[in-house]
Each structure stands twice: as structure tokens, then as C-alpha cells.
Coordinates of C-alpha atoms in Angstrom, one line a residue:
M16 CA -11.9 11.0 -25.1
Y17 CA -8.4 12.6 -25.7
R18 CA -7.5 14.7 -28.6
V19 CA -3.8 15.4 -29.5
T20 CA -2.7 18.4 -31.5
F21 CA 0.8 19.7 -32.4
H22 CA 2.4 22.9 -33.9
E23 CA 5.5 22.2 -35.9
D24 CA 7.2 25.2 -34.1
I25 CA 6.5 28.3 -32.2
N26 CA 5.5 30.2 -35.6
D27 CA 3.0 27.5 -36.6
K28 CA -0.1 29.2 -35.7
K29 CA -2.5 26.4 -37.1
S30 CA -2.7 23.3 -35.1
T31 CA -2.7 19.9 -36.5
I32 CA -4.8 17.0 -35.1
I33 CA -2.7 13.8 -34.8
H34 CA -5.2 11.8 -32.7
Y35 CA -8.8 11.9 -32.3
P36 CA -10.9 9.3 -30.4
N37 CA -13.9 9.1 -32.9
I38 CA -11.8 9.1 -36.3
E39 CA -10.0 5.9 -36.8
Q40 CA -7.6 7.1 -39.6
I41 CA -6.1 9.8 -37.2
K42 CA -4.9 7.8 -34.2
L43 CA -1.5 7.4 -32.4
T44 CA -0.2 4.0 -32.3
S45 CA 0.1 4.6 -28.4
G46 CA 0.2 7.4 -26.0
N47 CA 0.8 7.9 -22.4
V48 CA 0.8 11.0 -20.3
G49 CA 2.7 11.1 -16.9
Q50 CA 1.7 13.5 -14.4
G51 CA 3.3 14.0 -10.9
V52 CA 4.0 16.2 -7.8
N53 CA 7.3 18.3 -8.2
V54 CA 8.2 16.5 -11.4
V55 CA 8.4 17.4 -15.1
N56 CA 5.3 15.9 -16.7
S57 CA 5.7 13.8 -19.7
F58 CA 3.9 12.5 -22.9
T59 CA 5.3 9.7 -24.8
F60 CA 3.8 8.6 -28.0
T61 CA 4.2 6.4 -31.2
L62 CA 2.9 7.0 -34.6
N63 CA 3.1 5.4 -38.0
M64 CA 3.7 6.6 -41.7
K65 CA -0.1 7.0 -42.1
N66 CA -0.2 9.8 -39.4
P67 CA -0.2 13.4 -40.7
A68 CA 2.7 14.4 -38.4
Y69 CA 5.0 11.5 -39.2
S70 CA 7.7 13.6 -41.0
K71 CA 7.0 17.0 -39.3
I72 CA 7.6 16.7 -35.7
K73 CA 11.0 18.2 -34.7
P74 CA 12.8 17.8 -31.3
R75 CA 13.0 20.9 -29.4
K76 CA 10.7 22.8 -31.9
S77 CA 7.2 21.1 -32.1
L78 CA 4.7 21.8 -29.4
L79 CA 2.0 19.2 -28.1
N80 CA -1.4 19.4 -26.4
V81 CA -3.4 16.6 -25.0
Y82 CA -6.9 17.8 -24.5
N83 CA -9.6 15.6 -22.4
T84 CA -12.8 16.0 -24.5
K85 CA -14.8 14.6 -21.5
T86 CA -13.6 17.0 -18.9
G87 CA -12.7 20.2 -21.2
K88 CA -9.1 20.3 -19.6
D89 CA -5.7 20.0 -21.0
E90 CA -3.9 16.9 -19.7
F91 CA -0.6 18.0 -21.2
N92 CA 1.0 20.9 -22.8
G93 CA 4.8 20.9 -23.7
Y94 CA 7.4 20.2 -26.4
V95 CA 9.2 17.3 -28.0
L96 CA 12.5 16.4 -26.2
R97 CA 13.4 13.0 -28.0
L98 CA 13.0 11.1 -31.2
N99 CA 13.4 7.5 -31.9
S100 CA 12.6 6.0 -35.3
T101 CA 12.3 2.1 -36.0
M102 CA 11.8 -0.4 -38.8
A103 CA 10.3 -3.5 -37.5
A104 CA 11.1 -7.1 -39.3
N105 CA 7.8 -6.8 -41.2
G106 CA 9.0 -3.7 -42.9
M107 CA 6.8 -1.3 -40.7
Y108 CA 8.1 2.1 -40.0
N109 CA 7.2 4.0 -36.7
K110 CA 8.5 7.0 -34.9
S111 CA 8.4 7.3 -31.0
F112 CA 8.6 10.6 -29.2
T113 CA 8.9 11.9 -25.6
A114 CA 7.6 15.4 -24.8
V115 CA 7.9 17.3 -21.7
D116 CA 6.1 20.2 -20.2
G117 CA 7.2 23.8 -19.6
L118 CA 8.7 23.0 -16.2
N119 CA 11.8 21.6 -18.2
Y120 CA 12.4 25.0 -19.9
L121 CA 13.7 25.9 -16.5
K122 CA 16.6 23.3 -17.1
E123 CA 17.8 25.3 -20.0
T124 CA 18.8 28.3 -18.1
S125 CA 21.5 29.1 -15.5
Q126 CA 21.7 31.7 -12.8
P127 CA 24.4 34.2 -12.2
F128 CA 26.4 34.4 -8.9
A129 CA 24.6 36.5 -6.3
E130 CA 24.4 37.1 -2.6
I131 CA 20.7 37.6 -1.6
H132 CA 19.4 38.5 1.8
N133 CA 16.5 40.4 3.6
K134 CA 14.2 38.8 0.9
T135 CA 11.0 36.9 1.5
P136 CA 10.9 33.3 -0.2
K137 CA 8.4 34.7 -2.8
E138 CA 10.9 37.7 -3.5
F139 CA 13.7 35.3 -3.9
L140 CA 11.8 33.1 -6.3
Q141 CA 11.0 36.1 -8.4
I142 CA 14.6 37.0 -8.8
V143 CA 15.4 33.5 -9.9
I144 CA 12.6 33.6 -12.4
D145 CA 13.6 37.1 -13.7
N146 CA 17.1 35.9 -14.3
H147 CA 15.5 33.1 -16.2
N148 CA 13.3 35.2 -18.4
A149 CA 16.2 37.4 -19.2
S150 CA 18.1 34.7 -20.9
T151 CA 15.4 32.6 -22.7
D152 CA 13.0 32.6 -25.8
N153 CA 9.7 34.5 -25.2
H154 CA 7.5 31.4 -25.2
K155 CA 9.7 29.9 -22.6
K156 CA 9.3 32.6 -20.0
F157 CA 7.2 32.3 -16.7
I158 CA 4.9 34.7 -14.7
L159 CA 5.1 34.0 -11.0
G160 CA 1.7 32.7 -10.0
T161 CA 0.3 31.5 -6.5
V162 CA 3.2 31.4 -3.8
N163 CA 2.2 31.0 -0.2
V164 CA 5.3 29.2 1.3
T165 CA 7.3 30.9 3.7
N166 CA 9.4 30.2 6.9
S167 CA 9.5 31.5 10.6
T168 CA 11.1 34.8 9.6
D169 CA 9.7 35.3 6.3
N170 CA 13.3 36.1 5.2
V171 CA 15.9 34.1 3.4
Y172 CA 19.6 34.5 3.0
R173 CA 20.8 32.6 0.1
F174 CA 23.6 32.5 -2.6
L175 CA 22.9 31.8 -6.3
S176 CA 25.5 29.5 -8.0
Q177 CA 26.9 29.8 -11.3
D178 CA 27.0 26.0 -11.9
M179 CA 23.5 25.4 -11.2
N180 CA 20.6 25.8 -13.6
T181 CA 17.4 27.3 -12.9
F182 CA 15.2 24.2 -12.1
D183 CA 17.9 22.9 -9.6
T184 CA 18.2 26.3 -8.0
I185 CA 14.4 26.5 -7.3
F186 CA 14.5 23.0 -5.5
D187 CA 17.9 23.3 -3.8
K188 CA 17.6 26.9 -2.6
L189 CA 13.8 26.7 -1.6
V190 CA 11.7 23.7 -2.0
D191 CA 14.2 21.2 -0.4
R192 CA 14.6 23.5 2.5
L193 CA 11.2 25.2 3.0
G194 CA 9.0 22.3 1.6
G195 CA 5.9 23.0 -0.6
E196 CA 5.1 21.9 -4.0
I197 CA 5.8 23.4 -7.5
R198 CA 3.2 23.4 -10.3
T199 CA 3.1 24.7 -13.8
R200 CA 0.1 26.1 -15.6
F201 CA -0.5 27.0 -19.4
V202 CA -3.0 29.5 -19.7
D203 CA -3.6 31.6 -22.9
G204 CA -0.3 30.7 -24.4
Q205 CA 1.6 31.7 -21.1
W206 CA 3.4 29.8 -18.6
Y207 CA 2.6 30.3 -14.6
L208 CA 4.8 28.9 -11.9
D209 CA 3.2 28.3 -8.6
W210 CA 4.8 27.5 -5.3
M211 CA 2.5 26.2 -2.5
T212 CA 2.6 24.5 0.8
V213 CA 0.0 22.0 -0.6
I214 CA -1.9 21.7 -3.7
G215 CA -5.2 20.0 -4.3
E216 CA -8.4 19.1 -2.5
E217 CA -9.9 16.3 -0.4
K218 CA -12.6 14.4 -2.5
T219 CA -15.4 11.9 -1.2
T220 CA -15.2 9.6 -4.3
E221 CA -13.9 6.6 -3.0
I222 CA -11.4 4.2 -4.6
R223 CA -13.0 0.8 -3.4
V224 CA -12.5 -2.8 -4.0
G225 CA -15.6 -4.3 -5.9
K226 CA -16.4 -1.0 -7.5
N227 CA -13.6 0.5 -9.1
L228 CA -10.4 -0.7 -7.7
K229 CA -8.7 -2.9 -10.3
S230 CA -5.5 -3.8 -8.4
Q231 CA -3.4 -2.5 -5.4
D232 CA 0.3 -2.9 -4.5
R233 CA 1.0 -1.9 -0.9
D234 CA 4.4 -1.7 0.7
E235 CA 5.1 -1.5 4.3
D236 CA 8.7 -0.6 5.0
T237 CA 10.3 -0.9 8.5
E238 CA 13.8 -0.5 7.5
T239 CA 14.1 2.9 9.5
V240 CA 12.4 1.6 12.5
A241 CA 14.1 2.5 15.9
T242 CA 12.6 2.0 19.2
R243 CA 15.4 3.0 21.6
W244 CA 16.7 6.4 20.7
Y245 CA 20.1 7.5 22.1
I246 CA 19.9 11.4 22.2
Y247 CA 23.0 13.6 21.7
G248 CA 23.9 17.1 21.7
A249 CA 26.6 19.3 20.7
T250 CA 30.2 18.2 20.9
I251 CA 32.1 18.5 24.4
E252 CA 34.8 21.0 24.0
A253 CA 38.3 20.3 25.2
E254 CA 39.2 21.6 28.4
E255 CA 41.5 24.8 28.2
G256 CA 45.1 23.9 27.7
A257 CA 44.2 20.2 26.9
E258 CA 46.0 18.8 23.9
V259 CA 43.5 18.5 20.9
S260 CA 43.7 15.4 18.6
D261 CA 42.2 14.4 15.5
V262 CA 40.1 11.7 17.4
S263 CA 36.3 12.3 17.6
R264 CA 35.1 14.0 20.8
P265 CA 32.3 13.0 23.0
R266 CA 28.9 14.6 22.8
I267 CA 26.6 16.0 25.5
S268 CA 24.0 13.4 26.5
I269 CA 20.8 13.3 28.6
S270 CA 22.0 10.6 31.2
S271 CA 22.5 13.4 33.7
V272 CA 18.8 14.5 33.7
N273 CA 17.2 11.0 32.8
G274 CA 18.1 8.8 35.5
G275 CA 21.2 7.8 34.3
K276 CA 20.0 6.5 30.9
A277 CA 21.3 8.2 27.6
Y278 CA 18.2 6.9 25.8
I279 CA 14.5 7.3 25.4
D280 CA 12.3 4.3 24.8
D281 CA 9.6 4.3 22.5
V282 CA 7.4 2.0 24.5
K283 CA 4.7 1.2 21.8
G284 CA 7.5 0.7 19.5
I285 CA 9.1 -1.9 21.6
E286 CA 5.8 -3.7 21.9
Q287 CA 5.5 -3.8 18.4
F288 CA 9.0 -4.3 17.1
G289 CA 11.4 -5.0 20.1
I290 CA 14.4 -3.1 21.0
I291 CA 16.1 -1.4 18.0
A292 CA 18.7 1.3 18.6
G293 CA 18.7 4.5 16.8
I294 CA 20.8 7.7 17.1
K295 CA 19.5 11.3 17.1
V296 CA 21.9 14.2 17.2
F297 CA 21.1 17.9 17.8
D298 CA 24.2 19.7 17.0
D299 CA 23.2 23.1 18.5
V300 CA 22.1 21.9 21.8
N301 CA 24.5 22.5 24.7
Q302 CA 22.2 21.9 27.8
P303 CA 21.1 18.3 29.0
N304 CA 17.6 19.4 30.2
I305 CA 16.8 21.1 26.8
L306 CA 18.3 18.1 24.9
L307 CA 16.0 15.8 26.8
T308 CA 13.0 17.9 25.9
K309 CA 13.8 17.8 22.2
G310 CA 14.5 14.3 22.4
K311 CA 11.1 13.5 23.8
E312 CA 9.5 15.5 21.2
F313 CA 11.4 13.8 18.7
V314 CA 10.7 10.2 19.7
N315 CA 7.0 10.9 20.3
T316 CA 6.5 12.1 16.9
Y317 CA 8.9 9.7 14.8
K318 CA 7.4 8.0 12.1
Q319 CA 8.5 4.2 12.4
V320 CA 6.9 2.8 9.3
T321 CA 6.8 4.0 5.7
I322 CA 3.7 3.0 3.6
S323 CA 3.7 3.4 -0.1
N324 CA 0.9 2.1 -2.5
Q325 CA 0.3 1.7 -6.2
V326 CA -3.0 1.5 -7.4
S327 CA -4.6 0.6 -10.7
A328 CA -8.3 2.1 -10.8
Y329 CA -11.4 2.5 -13.0
D330 CA -12.3 6.2 -13.6
L331 CA -16.0 5.7 -13.3
S332 CA -16.3 9.5 -13.7
L333 CA -15.9 8.7 -17.5
I334 CA -19.2 7.0 -17.7
G335 CA -21.1 9.3 -15.2
K336 CA -20.9 6.8 -12.4
D337 CA -18.6 9.0 -10.1
I338 CA -18.7 12.6 -9.4
D339 CA -15.2 13.3 -9.2
A340 CA -12.2 12.1 -11.7
Y341 CA -9.0 11.0 -10.1
E342 CA -6.4 13.9 -10.3
V343 CA -2.7 14.4 -9.0
Y344 CA -2.6 16.4 -6.0
N345 CA -6.1 15.5 -4.7
S346 CA -6.9 13.0 -1.9
Y347 CA -9.5 10.3 -2.0
P348 CA -10.7 7.3 0.2
L349 CA -9.3 4.2 -0.2
N350 CA -11.2 1.2 0.8
N351 CA -9.6 -2.2 0.4
P352 CA -10.2 -4.2 3.6
G353 CA -8.2 -7.2 2.2
I354 CA -5.1 -5.1 2.5
T355 CA -5.6 -2.3 5.1
E356 CA -7.9 -0.4 7.3
K357 CA -10.0 2.4 5.2
E358 CA -7.7 5.4 4.9
T359 CA -7.5 8.7 3.0
V360 CA -4.6 8.8 0.4
R361 CA -3.1 11.4 -1.9
I362 CA -2.3 10.9 -5.7
V363 CA 1.2 12.0 -6.4
E364 CA 1.5 10.3 -9.8
K365 CA -1.0 9.5 -12.6
R366 CA -0.4 7.6 -15.9
I367 CA -2.9 8.1 -18.6
D368 CA -3.2 5.8 -21.6
I369 CA -5.0 7.9 -24.3
N370 CA -6.1 4.7 -26.3
N371 CA -7.2 2.9 -23.2
P372 CA -8.4 5.4 -20.3
Q373 CA -9.6 2.2 -18.3
L374 CA -5.9 1.2 -17.8
N375 CA -5.0 4.5 -16.1
T376 CA -2.7 3.9 -12.9
L377 CA -2.3 5.9 -9.7
T378 CA 0.6 6.2 -7.5
I379 CA -0.1 7.1 -3.8
G380 CA 2.2 9.3 -1.8
D381 CA 4.0 7.8 0.9
K382 CA 2.4 7.6 4.4
Y383 CA 4.3 7.7 7.7
Q384 CA 3.0 6.1 10.8
T385 CA 4.2 6.2 14.4
A386 CA 4.4 2.8 16.2
S387 CA 1.3 3.5 18.1
Q388 CA -0.5 4.2 15.0
Y389 CA 0.7 1.2 13.3
Q390 CA -0.2 -0.9 16.2
A391 CA -3.7 0.5 16.5
D392 CA -4.4 -0.2 12.6
M393 CA -3.1 -3.9 13.2
K394 CA -5.6 -4.4 16.2
K395 CA -8.6 -2.9 14.1
S396 CA -7.6 -5.3 11.3
Q397 CA -7.4 -8.3 13.6
K398 CA -10.9 -7.4 15.3
S399 CA -12.5 -7.2 11.8
Y400 CA -11.0 -10.4 10.6
E401 CA -12.4 -12.2 13.6
G402 CA -16.0 -10.7 13.0
L403 CA -15.8 -11.8 9.5
R404 CA -14.9 -15.4 10.4
T405 CA -18.0 -15.4 12.8
M406 CA -20.2 -14.0 10.1
V407 CA -19.2 -16.6 7.4
A408 CA -19.5 -19.5 10.2
N409 CA -23.1 -18.4 10.8
Q410 CA -24.0 -18.4 7.0
T411 CA -22.5 -21.7 6.6
Q412 CA -24.5 -23.0 9.5
T413 CA -27.7 -21.4 8.2
I414 CA -27.1 -23.1 4.9
G415 CA -27.0 -26.5 6.5
N416 CA -30.0 -25.9 8.5
L417 CA -32.0 -25.3 5.5
K418 CA -30.8 -28.2 3.7
T419 CA -31.9 -30.3 6.7
Q420 CA -35.3 -28.8 6.7
I421 CA -35.5 -29.6 3.1
A422 CA -34.8 -33.2 3.7
N423 CA -37.5 -33.4 6.3
V424 CA -40.1 -32.0 3.8
G425 CA -39.2 -34.6 1.5
E426 CA -40.0 -37.3 4.2
I427 CA -43.3 -35.8 4.9
V428 CA -44.2 -35.9 1.2
D429 CA -43.5 -39.6 1.0
V430 CA -45.7 -40.4 3.9
I431 CA -48.8 -38.3 2.2
N432 CA -48.1 -40.2 -0.9
L433 CA -48.3 -43.6 0.8
E434 CA -51.4 -42.6 2.7
I435 CA -53.1 -41.4 -0.6
G436 CA -52.1 -44.6 -2.2
E437 CA -54.2 -46.7 0.4
A438 CA -57.2 -44.4 0.1
D439 CA -59.7 -44.0 -2.6
I440 CA -61.4 -40.6 -1.9
P441 CA -61.4 -38.1 -4.7
G442 CA -61.8 -35.2 -2.5
L443 CA -59.0 -36.4 -0.4
K444 CA -56.8 -36.9 -3.4
Q445 CA -57.6 -33.4 -4.7
A446 CA -56.7 -31.9 -1.3
V447 CA -53.3 -33.9 -1.1
N448 CA -52.5 -33.2 -4.9
N449 CA -52.8 -29.4 -4.0
L450 CA -50.4 -30.0 -1.2
N451 CA -48.1 -31.9 -3.7
D452 CA -48.0 -29.1 -5.9
V453 CA -46.8 -26.6 -3.2
V454 CA -44.0 -29.2 -2.2
D455 CA -43.0 -29.8 -5.9
A456 CA -42.7 -26.0 -6.2
L457 CA -40.3 -26.1 -3.0
N458 CA -38.4 -29.2 -4.4
D459 CA -38.1 -27.2 -8.0
S460 CA -36.4 -24.2 -6.3
I461 CA -34.0 -26.3 -4.2
G462 CA -33.4 -29.3 -6.4
S463 CA -30.3 -27.6 -8.0
I464 CA -28.4 -27.1 -4.5
P465 CA -25.3 -29.2 -4.9
V466 CA -23.1 -30.6 -2.0
Y467 CA -20.0 -28.7 -1.6
D468 CA -16.7 -29.7 -0.2
V469 CA -14.8 -27.6 2.3
A470 CA -13.3 -24.7 0.4
T471 CA -9.6 -24.0 0.6
V472 CA -7.5 -21.1 -0.7
Y473 CA -6.7 -23.6 -3.7
K474 CA -10.0 -24.9 -4.6
D475 CA -13.7 -23.9 -4.5
G476 CA -16.1 -25.5 -2.3
L477 CA -19.1 -24.1 -0.2
M478 CA -17.5 -20.9 -1.1
S479 CA -15.1 -19.9 -3.6
S480 CA -11.3 -20.0 -3.2
Q481 CA -11.2 -16.3 -3.5
N482 CA -13.6 -15.8 -0.7
V483 CA -11.4 -18.0 1.5
I484 CA -8.4 -15.6 0.8
K485 CA -10.8 -12.8 1.6
L486 CA -11.7 -14.5 5.0
N487 CA -8.0 -15.1 5.8
S488 CA -7.1 -11.5 5.5
L489 CA -10.2 -9.1 5.2
Q490 CA -12.1 -7.2 7.7
H491 CA -15.2 -5.8 6.0
Y492 CA -17.1 -6.3 2.7
D493 CA -20.2 -4.7 1.5
K494 CA -23.3 -6.9 1.0
A495 CA -23.1 -9.3 -2.1
T496 CA -25.8 -9.3 -4.7
G497 CA -26.3 -11.6 -7.6
L498 CA -24.7 -9.1 -9.9
T499 CA -21.8 -7.6 -7.6
D500 CA -19.2 -9.2 -5.3
G501 CA -19.2 -8.2 -1.7
L502 CA -18.7 -10.5 1.5
M503 CA -19.1 -13.4 -0.9
A504 CA -18.6 -13.5 -4.5
K505 CA -21.6 -13.0 -6.8
E506 CA -21.4 -16.7 -8.1
D507 CA -22.0 -17.8 -4.2
K508 CA -24.7 -15.3 -3.7
Q509 CA -26.4 -16.9 -6.8
K510 CA -26.1 -20.4 -5.0
L511 CA -27.6 -19.0 -1.9
N512 CA -30.5 -17.5 -3.7
R513 CA -31.4 -20.9 -5.2
I514 CA -32.5 -22.1 -1.7
L515 CA -35.5 -19.5 -1.8
A516 CA -38.7 -21.1 -2.6
N517 CA -41.0 -19.9 -5.3
Q518 CA -43.8 -19.7 -2.9
S519 CA -43.9 -19.0 1.0
I520 CA -44.7 -22.1 3.0
D521 CA -45.5 -22.2 6.6
L522 CA -44.1 -25.7 7.7
D523 CA -46.1 -25.6 10.9
Q524 CA -49.2 -25.1 9.1
F525 CA -48.2 -27.7 6.6
M526 CA -47.8 -30.4 9.3
A527 CA -51.0 -29.4 11.0
D528 CA -52.9 -29.7 7.7
F529 CA -51.2 -33.2 7.0
L530 CA -52.2 -34.5 10.6
A531 CA -55.8 -33.2 10.2
L532 CA -55.9 -34.9 6.7
K533 CA -54.4 -38.2 8.3
E534 CA -57.0 -38.4 11.1
L535 CA -59.8 -38.0 8.5
V536 CA -58.4 -40.8 6.4
E537 CA -58.1 -43.2 9.4
G538 CA -61.5 -42.3 10.5
I539 CA -63.0 -43.4 7.2

């Protein structure tokens, strides 16, 4: 699925294949591509002495390409940065390499001092790129691609620093202040640099438990929670003629326009977390009424909880079971009721194992929630949990009722057999034998139902321990089948299926036929 080629240096025009999925003799011992948002992408790999590139790859010279033969796209383009050679105790020699993509070229040049004003953000970035291109090799130069990030005035006033490389300059002067995302593209031997507000698309292919979700690690961080915010403005200037000391000065507060209170409460936050003090300072605000307005806006939009996820998922697009592959920058529905309410998440990092694509891992971008959003999600989860408990309880009762009916049928069969034993009527025997055949078919289908103990999270019972864990925390599951897990495990669905008779039996008709037969026997 992944083909890896390299050039010894920029003058080597013929690429050499060092890894091919269908040729066992040309394989890397290991290979992992790392992709992310606003980071230098990487490719780490190991090869042994049998590989044709063992003695040819040179740091800072050799160029690497990782090509996805399934999608027809490049997963990585870059150059070798590090080399590590080893000899194991068994005498085996290996070399390990770390390669980085073209974004790292921007760390190899510096910027001249300059004062720049009356330039749009795009024009400023073009100046930075021009400075880079003027001081580097041709194959390391960039063309400015798509740029749509700006500010309210579409104008920046910045200084370029001599002690900062090009990469750090772009992030310090532009990305960290104005936002947006940086992406490199390698097209027809040329590097392009994009700077966009948001990169990627929203896809419909789910990451779902029971389908393609292998594991999930979710972290809800409430370390920055604050529910009672003390709002302050600029420092109060000392009165004219007053002695000025080094002691810190008081700040303007909102108490004069807020009923004597210098704080604003986040009511939903207090309901959820209690009273936790926080401080917000607006250094440029000198009027209490303006300060109060800004304070309310801040409190109403403050994100109390930081949520991060790491997911390991199977990419079913590789075998044609899903439409979309999982790509960095794109957003996908995440459906794992055992952990959280269904939500849309964005992939900000992806790790590709070129030898084991099924082991690819995804990192989901941090999600920030206000207290009211967090509280609403908690209530939804609790409601779904109660519904799930009721559903499972009803299923358990249904199974119990079926077993009782089975026992009653057995008693009826015993009575019929007794009546037959006391009557010697060939026609009657044949009729009852036919009934016995029907009942035997029923017994054959239900005879394998065992008696199950109550299940716990530590041992299986009427249901598996895994389903007990689901019951304790989940809110929704798809319907289970004998082949796939759902509300119950597929093994438990198979147990339930065993109680279905091979033939359809009307018990009321069965009893009516029996009573008529009994009346006939007694009348003889």
C-alpha cells in the first residue's frame, strides 16, 4: 500500500525504491509517518543491510517520498535529518533515520532586521518568504500559495528580528497573533506554503465503536475552571501631586455599576462546579460601564472544560467499506456512547505505520466547552444511561418469561404421554406422535439454554461482563446481530437466538387440540 523511494541527493534524477508492499525483498524493517497541524511532518524508518539504500542515504542530502498506492497521494516528501547506526547482540546491523518535510527548510534561514508597516498580512508573509528564498538553495525555495488570513484593518505593523529564523518569524509575527494554519505542499518539484484560517473539510464517515473504533482515550481537564470572575480594568492613576511608590496600584472595577459586586457569576458553572474564583484584566478599559459589558461577554463565552481525545481507528476505506479516508485537518463524527455524546471531532495529528496500516492512530484536536454546554452533555448522557438500563431489564424479563413457557410446555407433553400410555388406539397414537414431533422440535431448539448467574463487571452471567460495563456507562448502542456487537455482545445475541423454535407453535391451539384429544380418549 505504501511505496518509499529516495534520491541520494538533489542531483540524483533516478529514484530508488527502498520499500514496496508486494515485494518482500524490498521492505523497510519499520516505517512511521507523522502528520499534524502547524508542525513539521516527519518520517522515521529503519532498514537492514539487505536494503539497496543501506549505505547510500545521507543526512541533509538524501530526499524521501512516501506514496500511497491505494489513494494515489503522497503521504510524505522531505529530506533526511538524522541517522542512527546500531549492531545488536545477535550481530545484526541496522540503520534508523528521521526525515522531515520541507517546512523544516524555513528553520535553515534567518531574517534581516526590518521595520514593516502598511502591509497586509499576506504581503508581510511574502516579504518573509522572499528573504528566505534569497538566502537558500533552489530546491529549498517556496512559492506563496493560498493565503486568506487577515485582521480587522487588513494591515500589520511588525519588526523583523535578526535573531529569529524564518520558521519562528512566521509563527511569532503572524500565526500566533492572527491565527490560522500553515501547510506545505510539494507539487512538480516545487514547495508551496499556504496560510489559511481553517484547512480541511467536514466528512460524514463515522469513527464508531463496533465498526472501526479500536480504542479511545478521552481527557476532560477542568484545571482552568472559574465560575466567579473578578473583572478589572486599567490601573487607577495616582492623584496629581501624590507620592508615587513602587507598590502596585489598584485597578478600576465594576462594583460601582454592578450592585457593589466586583465580580460576575457564571450561574451554570457554579451549579456544576461550585464557586471558584477567577480574575480577568482589561488593561485598556478605563470606564466601569464598558468594563462591565466586556466582562459579561467574557464570562458568557469562557470555555470552562478542555477536552482532548486520542483515537486508534481502522481505516475501512482501505478495503472499500468506507467512502472517506481519515486525513489530518478534516472533521469526522465520533460515536462512542460509552465515553461521550456523539460529536464532530477534527483530526490534528495522524501516525501512519507503513507496514501495518491497521495500526494507524489519530489525535483529535482539543475541544472547549462552556459550563452550560458541559452540563447539557452530562444530562444527555444520564438520560441515555437510564434508557439503556430499562431496555436491558426488559430483555432480561423477556428471557425469563420464555423459559417459564418452555417449562409449561414440558409439563403438557408429560401429561399427553401419560394419556397415550393408558390408551391403545393406533389413530390416537399417531395424532399424539405428530404433536410430540412438534414439541421435540421445540425442545431441540431450547434445550441448550443454560442457567446464567447474575453478571457483574468482573464475571460473565446472563450477559457478558463487557456488557455490564457498557450498561454502567453507555447511552446508546446499535442493534446486535449474531456476527457484530451492539447493545449486547454478539455472543449474547447468539444465546438469545437459541430460544427461537425451528417451527412456529401456537400454544393456545396446542392446548385446544390437547383438550379435544383428551375428551376423545375419555369418551372411549
